[in-house]
Short mmCIF file of C-alpha atoms and ligand atoms in Angstrom, two decimals:
data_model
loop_
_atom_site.label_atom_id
_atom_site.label_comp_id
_atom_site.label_asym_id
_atom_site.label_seq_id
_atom_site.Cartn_x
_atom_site.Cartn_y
_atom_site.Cartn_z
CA UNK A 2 0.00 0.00 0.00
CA UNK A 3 1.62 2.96 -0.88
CA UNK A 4 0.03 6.12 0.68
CA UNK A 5 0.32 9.72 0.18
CA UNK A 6 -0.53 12.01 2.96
CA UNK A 7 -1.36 15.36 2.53
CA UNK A 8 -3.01 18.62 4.63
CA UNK A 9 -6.25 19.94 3.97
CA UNK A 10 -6.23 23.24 5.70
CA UNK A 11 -3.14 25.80 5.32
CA UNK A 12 -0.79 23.88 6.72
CA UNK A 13 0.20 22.79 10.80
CA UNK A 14 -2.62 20.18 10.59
CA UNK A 15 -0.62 17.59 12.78
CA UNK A 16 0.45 15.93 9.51
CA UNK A 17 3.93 14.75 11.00
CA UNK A 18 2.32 13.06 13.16
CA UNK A 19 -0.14 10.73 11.17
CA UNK A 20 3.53 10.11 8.84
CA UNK A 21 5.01 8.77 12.19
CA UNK A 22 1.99 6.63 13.08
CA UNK A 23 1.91 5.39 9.57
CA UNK A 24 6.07 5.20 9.01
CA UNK A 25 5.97 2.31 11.32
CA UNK A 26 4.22 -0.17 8.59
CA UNK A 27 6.40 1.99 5.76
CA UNK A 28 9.68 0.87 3.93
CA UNK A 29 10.27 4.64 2.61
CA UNK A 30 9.01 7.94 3.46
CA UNK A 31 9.46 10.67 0.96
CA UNK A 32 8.81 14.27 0.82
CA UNK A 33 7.79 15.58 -2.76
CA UNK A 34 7.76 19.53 -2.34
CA UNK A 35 8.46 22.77 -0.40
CA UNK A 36 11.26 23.25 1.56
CA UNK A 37 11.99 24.27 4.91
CA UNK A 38 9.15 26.58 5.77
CA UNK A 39 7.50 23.16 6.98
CA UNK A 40 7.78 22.28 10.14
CA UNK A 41 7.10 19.11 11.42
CA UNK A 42 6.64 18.67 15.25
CA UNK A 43 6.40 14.46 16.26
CA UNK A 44 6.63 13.89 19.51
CA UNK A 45 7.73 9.78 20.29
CA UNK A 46 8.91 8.42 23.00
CA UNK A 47 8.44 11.34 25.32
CA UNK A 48 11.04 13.48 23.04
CA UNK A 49 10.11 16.62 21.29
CA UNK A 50 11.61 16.53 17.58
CA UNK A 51 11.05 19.76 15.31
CA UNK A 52 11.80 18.23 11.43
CA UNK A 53 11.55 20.97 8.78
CA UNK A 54 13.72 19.06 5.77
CA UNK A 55 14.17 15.57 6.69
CA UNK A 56 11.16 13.38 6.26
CA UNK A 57 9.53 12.24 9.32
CA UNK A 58 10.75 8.37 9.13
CA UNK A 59 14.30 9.87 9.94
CA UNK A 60 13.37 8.95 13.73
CA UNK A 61 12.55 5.03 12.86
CA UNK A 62 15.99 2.65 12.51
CA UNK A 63 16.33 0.70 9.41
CA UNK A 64 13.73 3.19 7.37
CA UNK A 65 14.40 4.98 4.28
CA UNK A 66 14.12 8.78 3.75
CA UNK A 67 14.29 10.27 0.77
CA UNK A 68 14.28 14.38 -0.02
CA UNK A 69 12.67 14.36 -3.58
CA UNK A 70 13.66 16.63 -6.90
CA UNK A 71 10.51 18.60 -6.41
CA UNK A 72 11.51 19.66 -3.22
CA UNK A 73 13.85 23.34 -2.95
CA UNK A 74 16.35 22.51 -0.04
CA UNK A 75 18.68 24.90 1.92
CA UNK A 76 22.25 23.10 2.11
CA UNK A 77 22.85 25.06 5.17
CA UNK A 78 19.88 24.58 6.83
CA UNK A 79 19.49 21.19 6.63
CA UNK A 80 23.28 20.53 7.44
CA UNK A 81 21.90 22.57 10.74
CA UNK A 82 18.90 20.28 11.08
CA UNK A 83 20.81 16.96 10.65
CA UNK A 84 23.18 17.97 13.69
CA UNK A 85 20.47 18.90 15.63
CA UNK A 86 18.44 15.54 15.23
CA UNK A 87 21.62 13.86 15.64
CA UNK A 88 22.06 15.81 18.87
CA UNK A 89 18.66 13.78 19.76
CA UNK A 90 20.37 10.72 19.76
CA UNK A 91 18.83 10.07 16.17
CA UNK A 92 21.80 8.39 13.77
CA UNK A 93 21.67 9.91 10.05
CA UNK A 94 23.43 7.39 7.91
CA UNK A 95 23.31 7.92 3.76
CA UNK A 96 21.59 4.43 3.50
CA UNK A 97 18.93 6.23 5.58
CA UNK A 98 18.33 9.74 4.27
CA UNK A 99 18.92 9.93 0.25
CA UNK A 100 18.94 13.88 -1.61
CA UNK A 101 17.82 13.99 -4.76
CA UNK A 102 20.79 15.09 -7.32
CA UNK A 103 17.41 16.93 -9.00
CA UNK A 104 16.32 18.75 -6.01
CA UNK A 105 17.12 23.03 -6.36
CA UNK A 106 19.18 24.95 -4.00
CA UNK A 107 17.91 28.05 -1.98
CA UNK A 108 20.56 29.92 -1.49
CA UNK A 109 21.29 32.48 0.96
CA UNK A 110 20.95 35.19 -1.32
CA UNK A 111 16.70 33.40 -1.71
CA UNK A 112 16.09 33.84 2.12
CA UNK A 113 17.32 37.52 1.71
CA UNK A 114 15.02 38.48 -1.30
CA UNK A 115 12.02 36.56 0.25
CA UNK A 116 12.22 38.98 3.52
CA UNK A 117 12.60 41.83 1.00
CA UNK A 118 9.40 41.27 -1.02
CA UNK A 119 7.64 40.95 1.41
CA UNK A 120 9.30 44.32 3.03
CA UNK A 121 8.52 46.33 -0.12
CA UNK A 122 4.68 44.44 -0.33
CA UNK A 123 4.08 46.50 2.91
CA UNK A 124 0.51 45.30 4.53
CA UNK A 125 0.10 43.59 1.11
CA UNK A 126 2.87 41.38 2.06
CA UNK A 127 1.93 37.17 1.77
CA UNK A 128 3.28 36.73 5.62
CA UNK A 129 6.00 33.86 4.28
CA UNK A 130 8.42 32.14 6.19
CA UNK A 131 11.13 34.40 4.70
CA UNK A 132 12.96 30.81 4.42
CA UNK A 133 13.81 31.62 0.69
CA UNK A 134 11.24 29.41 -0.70
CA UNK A 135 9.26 31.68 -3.22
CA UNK A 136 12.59 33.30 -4.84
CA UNK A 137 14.30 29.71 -5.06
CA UNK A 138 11.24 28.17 -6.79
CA UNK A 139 10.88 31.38 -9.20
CA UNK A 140 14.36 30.61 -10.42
CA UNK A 141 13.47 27.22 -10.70
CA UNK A 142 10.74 27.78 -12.88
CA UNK A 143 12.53 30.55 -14.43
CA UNK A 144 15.12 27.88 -15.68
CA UNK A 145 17.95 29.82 -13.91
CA UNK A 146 18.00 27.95 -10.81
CA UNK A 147 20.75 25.83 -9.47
CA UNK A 148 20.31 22.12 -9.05
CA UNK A 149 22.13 19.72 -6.25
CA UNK A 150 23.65 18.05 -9.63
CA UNK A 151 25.21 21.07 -10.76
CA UNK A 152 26.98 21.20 -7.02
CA UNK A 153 29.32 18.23 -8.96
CA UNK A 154 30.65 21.02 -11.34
CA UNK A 155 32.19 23.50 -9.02
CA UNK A 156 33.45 26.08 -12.09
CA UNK A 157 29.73 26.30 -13.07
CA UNK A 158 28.27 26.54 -9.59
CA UNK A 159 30.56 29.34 -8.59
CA UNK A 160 29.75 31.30 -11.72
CA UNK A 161 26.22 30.76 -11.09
CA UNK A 162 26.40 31.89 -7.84
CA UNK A 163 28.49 34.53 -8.50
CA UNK A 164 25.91 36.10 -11.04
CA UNK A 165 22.81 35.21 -8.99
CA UNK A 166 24.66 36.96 -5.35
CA UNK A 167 25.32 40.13 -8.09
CA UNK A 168 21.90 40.37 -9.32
CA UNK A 169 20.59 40.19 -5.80
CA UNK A 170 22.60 42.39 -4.62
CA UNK A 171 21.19 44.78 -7.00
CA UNK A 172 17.58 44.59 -5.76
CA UNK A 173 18.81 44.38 -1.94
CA UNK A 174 21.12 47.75 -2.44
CA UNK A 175 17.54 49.23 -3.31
CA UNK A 176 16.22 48.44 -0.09
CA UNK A 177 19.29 49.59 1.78
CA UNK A 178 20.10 45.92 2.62
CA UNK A 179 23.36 43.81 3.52
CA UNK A 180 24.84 42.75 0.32
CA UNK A 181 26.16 39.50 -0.01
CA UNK A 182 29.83 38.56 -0.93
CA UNK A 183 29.47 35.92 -3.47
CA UNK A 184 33.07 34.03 -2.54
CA UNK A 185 31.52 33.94 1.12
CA UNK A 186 28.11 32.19 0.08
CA UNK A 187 30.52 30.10 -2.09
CA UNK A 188 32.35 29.05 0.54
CA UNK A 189 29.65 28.74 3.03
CA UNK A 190 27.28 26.95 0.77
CA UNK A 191 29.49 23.98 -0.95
CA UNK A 192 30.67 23.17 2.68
CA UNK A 193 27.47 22.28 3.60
CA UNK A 194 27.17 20.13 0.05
CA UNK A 195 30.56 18.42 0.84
CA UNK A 196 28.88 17.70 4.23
CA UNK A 197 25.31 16.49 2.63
CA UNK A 198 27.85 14.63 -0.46
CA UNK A 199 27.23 11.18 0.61
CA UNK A 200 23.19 11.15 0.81
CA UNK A 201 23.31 12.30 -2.59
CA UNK A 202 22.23 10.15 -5.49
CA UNK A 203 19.42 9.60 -8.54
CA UNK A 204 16.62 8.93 -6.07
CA UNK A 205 14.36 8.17 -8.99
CA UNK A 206 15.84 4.66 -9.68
CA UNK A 207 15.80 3.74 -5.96
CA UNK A 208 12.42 4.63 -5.61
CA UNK A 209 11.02 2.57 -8.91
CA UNK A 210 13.18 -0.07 -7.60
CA UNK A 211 11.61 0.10 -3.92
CA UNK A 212 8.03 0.61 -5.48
CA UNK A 213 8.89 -2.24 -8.05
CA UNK A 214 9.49 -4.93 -5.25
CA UNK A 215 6.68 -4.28 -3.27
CA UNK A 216 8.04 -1.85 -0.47
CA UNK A 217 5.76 0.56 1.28
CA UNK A 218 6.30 4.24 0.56
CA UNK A 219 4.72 7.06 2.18
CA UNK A 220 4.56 10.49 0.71
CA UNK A 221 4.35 13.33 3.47
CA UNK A 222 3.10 16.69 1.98
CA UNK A 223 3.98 19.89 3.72
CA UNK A 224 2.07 22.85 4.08
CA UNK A 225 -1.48 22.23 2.87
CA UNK A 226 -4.02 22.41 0.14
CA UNK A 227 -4.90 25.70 0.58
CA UNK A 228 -1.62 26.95 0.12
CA UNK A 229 -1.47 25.09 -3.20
CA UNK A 230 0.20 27.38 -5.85
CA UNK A 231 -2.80 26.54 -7.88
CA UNK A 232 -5.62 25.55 -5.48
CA UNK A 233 -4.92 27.78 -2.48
CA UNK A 234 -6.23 31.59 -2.07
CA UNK A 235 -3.54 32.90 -4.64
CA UNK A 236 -1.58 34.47 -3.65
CA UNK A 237 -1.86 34.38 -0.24
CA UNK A 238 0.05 30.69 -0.77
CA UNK A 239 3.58 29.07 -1.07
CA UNK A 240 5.21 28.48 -4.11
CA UNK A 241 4.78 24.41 -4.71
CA UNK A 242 1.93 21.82 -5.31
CA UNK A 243 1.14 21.15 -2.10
CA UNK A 244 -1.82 18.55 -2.97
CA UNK A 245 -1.60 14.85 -4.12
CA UNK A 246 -0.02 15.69 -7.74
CA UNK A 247 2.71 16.73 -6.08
CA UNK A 248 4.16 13.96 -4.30
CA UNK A 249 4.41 12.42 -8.11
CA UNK A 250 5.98 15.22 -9.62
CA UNK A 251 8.39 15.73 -6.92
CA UNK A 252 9.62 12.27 -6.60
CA UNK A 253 9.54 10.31 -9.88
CA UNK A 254 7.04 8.14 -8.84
CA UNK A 255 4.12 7.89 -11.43
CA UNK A 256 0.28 8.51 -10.23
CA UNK A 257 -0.08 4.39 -10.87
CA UNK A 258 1.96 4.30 -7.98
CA UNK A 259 -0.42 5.52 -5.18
CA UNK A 260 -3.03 3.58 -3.81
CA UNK A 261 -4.06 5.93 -0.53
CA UNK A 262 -4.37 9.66 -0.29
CA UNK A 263 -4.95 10.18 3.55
CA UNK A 264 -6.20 14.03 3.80
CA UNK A 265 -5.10 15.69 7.39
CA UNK A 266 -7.35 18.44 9.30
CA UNK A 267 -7.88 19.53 12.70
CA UNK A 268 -10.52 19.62 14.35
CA UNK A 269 -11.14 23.15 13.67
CA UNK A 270 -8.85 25.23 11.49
CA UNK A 271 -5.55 27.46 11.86
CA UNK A 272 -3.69 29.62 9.59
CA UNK A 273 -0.39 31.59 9.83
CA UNK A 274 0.98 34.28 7.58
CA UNK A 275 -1.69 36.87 5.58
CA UNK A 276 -4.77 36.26 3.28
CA UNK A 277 -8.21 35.01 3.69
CA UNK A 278 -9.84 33.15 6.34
CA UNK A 279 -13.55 33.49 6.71
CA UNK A 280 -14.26 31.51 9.77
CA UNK A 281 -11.48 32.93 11.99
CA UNK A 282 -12.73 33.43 15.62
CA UNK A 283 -10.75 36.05 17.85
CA UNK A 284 -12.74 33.69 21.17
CA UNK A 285 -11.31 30.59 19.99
CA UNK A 286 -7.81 31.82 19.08
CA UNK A 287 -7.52 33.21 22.45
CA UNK A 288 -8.69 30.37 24.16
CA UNK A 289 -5.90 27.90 21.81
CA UNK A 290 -3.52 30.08 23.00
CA UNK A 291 -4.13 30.36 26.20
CA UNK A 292 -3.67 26.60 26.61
CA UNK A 293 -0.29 26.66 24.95
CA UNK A 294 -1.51 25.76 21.30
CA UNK A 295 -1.23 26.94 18.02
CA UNK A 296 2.45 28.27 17.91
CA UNK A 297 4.19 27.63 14.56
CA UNK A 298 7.09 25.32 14.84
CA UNK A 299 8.87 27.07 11.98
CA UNK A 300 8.34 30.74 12.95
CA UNK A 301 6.54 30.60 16.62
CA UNK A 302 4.25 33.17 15.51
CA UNK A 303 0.86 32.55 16.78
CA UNK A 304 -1.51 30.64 14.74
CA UNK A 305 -5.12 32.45 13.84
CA UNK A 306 -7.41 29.87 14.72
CA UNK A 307 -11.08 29.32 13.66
CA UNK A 308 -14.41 27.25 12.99
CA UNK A 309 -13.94 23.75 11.36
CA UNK A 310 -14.56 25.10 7.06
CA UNK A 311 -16.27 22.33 5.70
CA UNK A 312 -16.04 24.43 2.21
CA UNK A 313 -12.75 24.19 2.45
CA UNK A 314 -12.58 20.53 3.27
CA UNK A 315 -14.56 19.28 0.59
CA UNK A 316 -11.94 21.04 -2.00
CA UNK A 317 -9.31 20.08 -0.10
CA UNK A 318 -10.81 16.00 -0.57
CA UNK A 319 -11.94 16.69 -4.19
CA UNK A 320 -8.76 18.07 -5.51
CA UNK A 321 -6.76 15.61 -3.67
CA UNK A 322 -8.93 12.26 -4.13
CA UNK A 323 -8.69 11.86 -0.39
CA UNK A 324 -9.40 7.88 0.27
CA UNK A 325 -9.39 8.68 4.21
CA UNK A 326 -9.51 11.50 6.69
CA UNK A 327 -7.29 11.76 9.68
CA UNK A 328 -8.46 14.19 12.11
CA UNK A 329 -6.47 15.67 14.97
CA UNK A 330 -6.39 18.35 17.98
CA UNK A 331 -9.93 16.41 18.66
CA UNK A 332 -9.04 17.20 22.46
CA UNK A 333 -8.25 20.95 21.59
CA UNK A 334 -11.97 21.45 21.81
CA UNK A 335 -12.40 19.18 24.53
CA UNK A 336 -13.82 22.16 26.90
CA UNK A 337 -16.13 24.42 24.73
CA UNK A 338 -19.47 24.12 24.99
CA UNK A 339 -20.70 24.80 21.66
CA UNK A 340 -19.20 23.78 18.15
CA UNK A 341 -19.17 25.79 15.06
CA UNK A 342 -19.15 24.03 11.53
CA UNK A 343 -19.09 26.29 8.44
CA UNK A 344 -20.93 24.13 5.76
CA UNK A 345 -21.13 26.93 2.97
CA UNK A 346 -20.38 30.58 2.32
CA UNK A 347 -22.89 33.64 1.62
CA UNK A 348 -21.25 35.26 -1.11
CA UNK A 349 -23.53 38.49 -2.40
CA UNK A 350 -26.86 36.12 -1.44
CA UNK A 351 -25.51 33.07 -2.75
CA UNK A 352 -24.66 30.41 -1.15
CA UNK A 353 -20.81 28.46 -2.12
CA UNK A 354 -20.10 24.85 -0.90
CA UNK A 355 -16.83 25.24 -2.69
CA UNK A 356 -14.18 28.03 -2.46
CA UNK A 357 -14.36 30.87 -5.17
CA UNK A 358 -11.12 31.67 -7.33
CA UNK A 359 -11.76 35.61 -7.25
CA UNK A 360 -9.91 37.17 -4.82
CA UNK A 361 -12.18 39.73 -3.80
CA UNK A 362 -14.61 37.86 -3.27
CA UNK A 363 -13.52 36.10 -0.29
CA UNK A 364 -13.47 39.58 1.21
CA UNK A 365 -17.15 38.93 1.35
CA UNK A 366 -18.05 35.54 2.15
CA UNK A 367 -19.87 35.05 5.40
CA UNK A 368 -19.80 31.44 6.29
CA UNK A 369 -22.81 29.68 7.25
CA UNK A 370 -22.55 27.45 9.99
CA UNK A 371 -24.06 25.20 12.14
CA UNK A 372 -24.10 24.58 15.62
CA UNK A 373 -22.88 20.92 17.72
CA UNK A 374 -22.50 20.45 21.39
CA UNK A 375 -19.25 20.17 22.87
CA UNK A 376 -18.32 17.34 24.47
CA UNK A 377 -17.05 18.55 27.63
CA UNK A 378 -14.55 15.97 28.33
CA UNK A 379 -10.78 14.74 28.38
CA UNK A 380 -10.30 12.92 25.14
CA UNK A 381 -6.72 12.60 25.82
CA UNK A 382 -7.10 9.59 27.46
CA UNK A 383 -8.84 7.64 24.95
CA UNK A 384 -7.28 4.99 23.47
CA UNK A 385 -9.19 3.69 20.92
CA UNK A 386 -11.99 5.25 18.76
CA UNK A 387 -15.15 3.43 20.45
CA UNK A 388 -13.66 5.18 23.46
CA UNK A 389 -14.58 8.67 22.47
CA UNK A 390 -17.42 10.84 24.05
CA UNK A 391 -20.34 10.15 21.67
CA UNK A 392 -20.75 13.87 20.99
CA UNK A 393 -17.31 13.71 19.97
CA UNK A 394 -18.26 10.94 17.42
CA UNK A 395 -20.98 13.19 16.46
CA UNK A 396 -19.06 16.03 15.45
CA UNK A 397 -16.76 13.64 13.51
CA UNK A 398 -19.22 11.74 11.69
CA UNK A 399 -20.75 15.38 10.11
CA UNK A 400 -17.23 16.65 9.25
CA UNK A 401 -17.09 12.98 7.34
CA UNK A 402 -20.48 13.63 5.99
CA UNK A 403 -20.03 17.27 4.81
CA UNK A 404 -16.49 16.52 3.20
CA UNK A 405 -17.47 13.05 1.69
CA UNK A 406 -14.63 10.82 2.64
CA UNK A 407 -14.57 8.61 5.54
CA UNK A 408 -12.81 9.00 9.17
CA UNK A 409 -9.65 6.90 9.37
CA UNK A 410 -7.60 8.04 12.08
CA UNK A 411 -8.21 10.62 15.01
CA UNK A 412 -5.42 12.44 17.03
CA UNK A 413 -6.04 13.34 20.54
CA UNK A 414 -3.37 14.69 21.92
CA UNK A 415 0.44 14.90 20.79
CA UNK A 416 2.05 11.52 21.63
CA UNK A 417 2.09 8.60 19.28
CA UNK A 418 -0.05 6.66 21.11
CA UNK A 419 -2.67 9.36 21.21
CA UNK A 420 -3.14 8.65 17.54
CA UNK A 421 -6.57 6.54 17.16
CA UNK A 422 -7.47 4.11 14.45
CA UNK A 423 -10.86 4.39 13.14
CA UNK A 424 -12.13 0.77 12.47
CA UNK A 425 -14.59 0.66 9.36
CA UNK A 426 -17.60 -1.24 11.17
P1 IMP B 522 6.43 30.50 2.12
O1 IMP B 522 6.13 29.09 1.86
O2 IMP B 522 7.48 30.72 3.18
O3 IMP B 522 6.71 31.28 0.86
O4 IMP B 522 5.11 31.20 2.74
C1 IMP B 522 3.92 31.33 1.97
C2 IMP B 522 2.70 31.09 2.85
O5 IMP B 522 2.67 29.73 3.24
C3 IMP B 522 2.68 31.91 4.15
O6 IMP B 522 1.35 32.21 4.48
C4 IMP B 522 3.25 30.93 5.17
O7 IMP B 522 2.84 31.24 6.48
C5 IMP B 522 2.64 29.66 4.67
N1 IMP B 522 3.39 28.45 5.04
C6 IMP B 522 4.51 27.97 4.48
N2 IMP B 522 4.88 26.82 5.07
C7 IMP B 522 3.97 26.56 6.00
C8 IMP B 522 3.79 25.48 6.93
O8 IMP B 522 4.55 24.51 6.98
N3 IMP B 522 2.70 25.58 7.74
C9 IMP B 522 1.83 26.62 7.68
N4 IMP B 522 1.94 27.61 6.83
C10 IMP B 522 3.00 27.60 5.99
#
């Protein structure tokens, strides 16, 4: 069974932690896209490990990780990630984490025009991770960007970077910004490659081989659907295919390959950075907060948080051909009273069950919701699905209904055991 896994929501939706439940009866975990402006958080064993880069099966022994070409990865950073998961205790050997020789560089110079976009978009600005992802895919796709292959041809890198730390340097000198020195980001940069060297290789092969004899893979999206370059509220998204397409594209591995799309939401929804979010509740953020909830693991800015957007769901499950629903943060709303569900928006007098394309008009949609009862109890401590309050079951079986594919797993709380199993009756 190979299985992609995707968000449904903008991102933060506990995906790392479904990956981890499922990496257990996986061969190969892969990610397909983005970079690091994801951030995983999976906590196991009691320990706390933030992954951005590395796929979350890095933390199981004897399981293969693999960083696909569609992804855009910082050499530096994830040098800087790899030492800190090794600081954990966790051993990163190349049989165990493979880089694709496709996969594009973001280069210092990428992180530096990101923060200045979104400096000269003012309170336009997309609220990005300022990780370089947006300027590092626009070369990509601009057919000027530099590839992990081209790392193996040092007189062409250095030229290349040479020219691209230039023509930076050109828009940063407009903003009054540090300028680079290109032999410095030389320098800098192809130590971290010399340190990343041996995980390098033609993933492609390896993964048609794995596929080819029957081993397990498991595709884990970052960021979500809504902040799909061509699904999500353009352009208030990030710069990759975030939804099931994606994970093909990015590794190699054809679309006859899948056989699962699991789609990941919370229980109610969360967004970081700028653009639209119609069911946003200042009473509900608050309260998140206030219990410690809904920081990003990337940034640590504060997440909005809002009503569960069923409108947004049933998208999310069309354009991704989600086979099963895994819901988490269940216990995050283990205290309110009363539950909001948005199951359409009033745009100008007519009602939307799906999300409109025009920008503008999300400015005006009002979502429609209705009203469950809380449960008013600890899920935490459940351990099985049959074990959850039946008001909680309630709520789960009309976010099923309303988004038209099934409930397959449900997360109550961070730990790995807290990650329940929906049997099919
Ligand atoms: P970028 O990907 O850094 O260019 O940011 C573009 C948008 O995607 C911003 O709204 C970010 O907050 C958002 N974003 C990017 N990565 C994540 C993520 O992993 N979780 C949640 N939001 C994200």
């Amino acid at each position: 069974m190979n299985t992609i896994i995707i968000g449904l929501q903008w991102g933060d939706e506990g995906k790392g932690k479904i990956v981890d439940y499922l990496t257990e009866e996986s061969d190969v975990v892969i990610r397909g896209q983005g970079g690091n402006n994801a951030g995983h958080t999976v906590i196991a064993k009691g320990s706390k490990y933030v992954l951005h880069l590395l796929p979350s099966g890095i933390l199981w022994d004897s399981k293969i990780n693999v960083i696909g070409n569609g992804v855009v990865i910082d050499l530096i950073g994830l040098v800087q990630e790899i030492t800190r998961i090794e600081s954990q205790g966790i051993v990163i050997t190349p049989d165990k984490l493979l880089i694709s020789d496709r996969a594009h560089v973001v280069l210092p110079v990428h992180k530096e025009l990101d923060a200045a976009r979104e400096a000269a978009l003012g309170e336009h600005k997309i609220g990005t991770t300022k990780r370089g992802i947006g300027p590092a895919y626009a070369d990509k796709v601009n057919r000027c960007g530099l590839r992990i292959a081209d790392f193996l041809d040092r007189e062409y890198t250095v030229q290349q970077i040479t020219r691209r730390v230039a023509e930076a340097n050109e828009v940063l000198a407009r903003y009054d910004l540090t300028l680079f020195v290109a032999e410095q980001v030389i320098e800098e940069v192809y130590t971290a490659f010399e340190r990343l060297r041996p995980h390098i290789s033609n993933t492609i092969p390896v993964l048609h081989a794995a596929w080819k004899s029957g081993k397990k893979l498991l595709f884990e999206g970052a960021q979500g659907t809504l902040l799909d370059i061509d699904f999500g509220t353009y352009p208030f998204v990030t710069s990759s295919n975030t939804t099931a397409g994606g994970s093909c594209t990015g590794s190699g591995l054809p679309p006859t390959a899948i056989d699962a799309v699991i789609g990941v939401c919370k229980a109610y929804t969360t967004r970081v950075g700028s653009g639209p979010f119609p069911t946003v509740d200042e009473g509900l953020s608050e309260y998140l907060h206030g219990l410690g909830r809904e920081f990003g693991a990337t940034t640590g800015r504060p997440r909005g948080c809002g009503w569960l957007d069923t409108v947004l769901l049933r998208f999310a499950c069309m354009v991704n051909g989600v086979t099963g629903l895994a819901v988490t943060n269940v216990d995050g709303l283990d205290e309110y009273e009363a539950l909001q569900i948005c199951t359409g928006y009033d745009i100008d007098g007519i009602v939307h069950t799906l999300p409109p394309a025009d920008r503008k008009a999300w400015d005006r949609a009002v979502p429609i919701y209705e009203t469950l009862p809380g449960w008013k109890s600890d899920t935490t401590g459940c351990t099985n699905f049959s074990a959850l309050p039946a008001k909680a079951k309630a709520y789960l079986s009309r976010l099923a209904e309303l988004c038209g594919a099934p409930i397959q797993f449900v997360g109550v709380g961070p730990d790995r055991v807290q990650t329940l199993v929906k049997i099919t009756e």
